[in-house]
Each structure stands twice: as structure tokens, then as C-alpha cells.
Amino acid sequence: MKRLEICGKTGHSTILVGENLGNISRYIPPSGKVVVITDTHVSRLYQGRFPPGDIIRIGTGEAVKNLE
């Protein structure tokens, strides 16, 4: 798993890349806001297991996975 810490003008965020979805509850603080960024294929298969929060769906394939 890769952990990225982002400090921006509006606050602090932690991005987890490659973690097992079954372990996600370990990382969510009780009062924290969660945003899941996922591709449409993973969303279709696992959306029922996502934690409550916003979901951003992107297309599939490596070409769409960038910071833009």
C-alpha cells in the first residue's frame, strides 16, 4: 500500500493507494470525511462495501488514472 499525505489550503488529506477494501475501517477517523476515488469497474463490483461518503468514479484503464 502507498500512503500519500496532502496538505492544502482547505485542510489535510490522506490518500491510500492499493489497500485492501476490507481494511478500510482502520483508517477512517470517527469524525472524518471519506471520499472514495474508484474506477467504474471496481465501483460496480464493490460499491456495497465502500464506507459512507462521497464517491468519485473515473473511467477504466491506466490512461485515466492521473492527477488531472
XYZ file of C-alpha atoms in Angstrom:
68
model
C 0.000 0.000 0.000
C 1.146 3.520 -0.728
C 0.148 6.333 1.661
C 0.174 9.944 0.432
C -0.295 12.915 2.770
C -1.693 16.063 1.165
C -1.775 19.427 2.948
C -3.789 22.014 1.061
C -5.468 25.342 1.670
C -8.665 23.685 2.863
C -7.136 21.021 5.095
C -5.223 17.780 5.352
C -5.967 14.578 3.422
C -4.569 11.067 3.408
C -4.693 9.074 0.190
C -4.349 5.279 0.389
C -3.426 3.511 -2.845
C -3.593 -0.251 -3.084
C -5.011 -1.062 0.375
C -7.428 -3.961 0.737
C -11.008 -2.685 0.921
C -11.681 -4.973 3.886
C -9.150 -2.983 5.944
C -10.539 0.475 5.187
C -12.244 0.948 8.565
C -8.784 1.023 10.205
C -8.047 4.334 8.530
C -11.283 6.286 8.931
C -11.363 8.613 11.921
C -14.751 8.788 13.702
C -15.390 12.363 12.589
C -13.554 12.140 9.272
C -14.959 12.767 5.818
C -14.376 9.978 3.315
C -14.048 10.322 -0.450
C -13.575 7.126 -2.451
C -11.934 7.526 -5.864
C -12.523 4.407 -7.909
C -12.927 3.274 -11.464
C -16.330 2.262 -12.790
C -15.491 -1.455 -12.843
C -14.394 -1.592 -9.175
C -17.360 0.564 -8.183
C -19.786 -1.831 -9.840
C -18.250 -4.818 -8.011
C -17.615 -3.347 -4.551
C -19.743 -0.239 -4.007
C -21.725 -2.014 -1.300
C -18.518 -2.330 0.741
C -17.461 1.330 0.424
C -17.629 3.411 3.604
C -20.266 6.164 3.790
C -19.117 9.267 1.949
C -18.645 10.745 -1.491
C -17.700 8.516 -4.427
C -15.801 9.801 -7.456
C -15.911 7.392 -10.390
C -13.361 7.590 -13.181
C -13.082 5.547 -16.347
C -11.143 2.313 -16.555
C -7.546 1.767 -17.590
C -4.250 3.285 -16.596
C -4.541 6.208 -19.024
C -7.295 7.862 -16.943
C -5.504 7.496 -13.607
C -3.700 10.804 -13.208
C -3.949 13.872 -11.004
C -5.789 15.898 -13.654
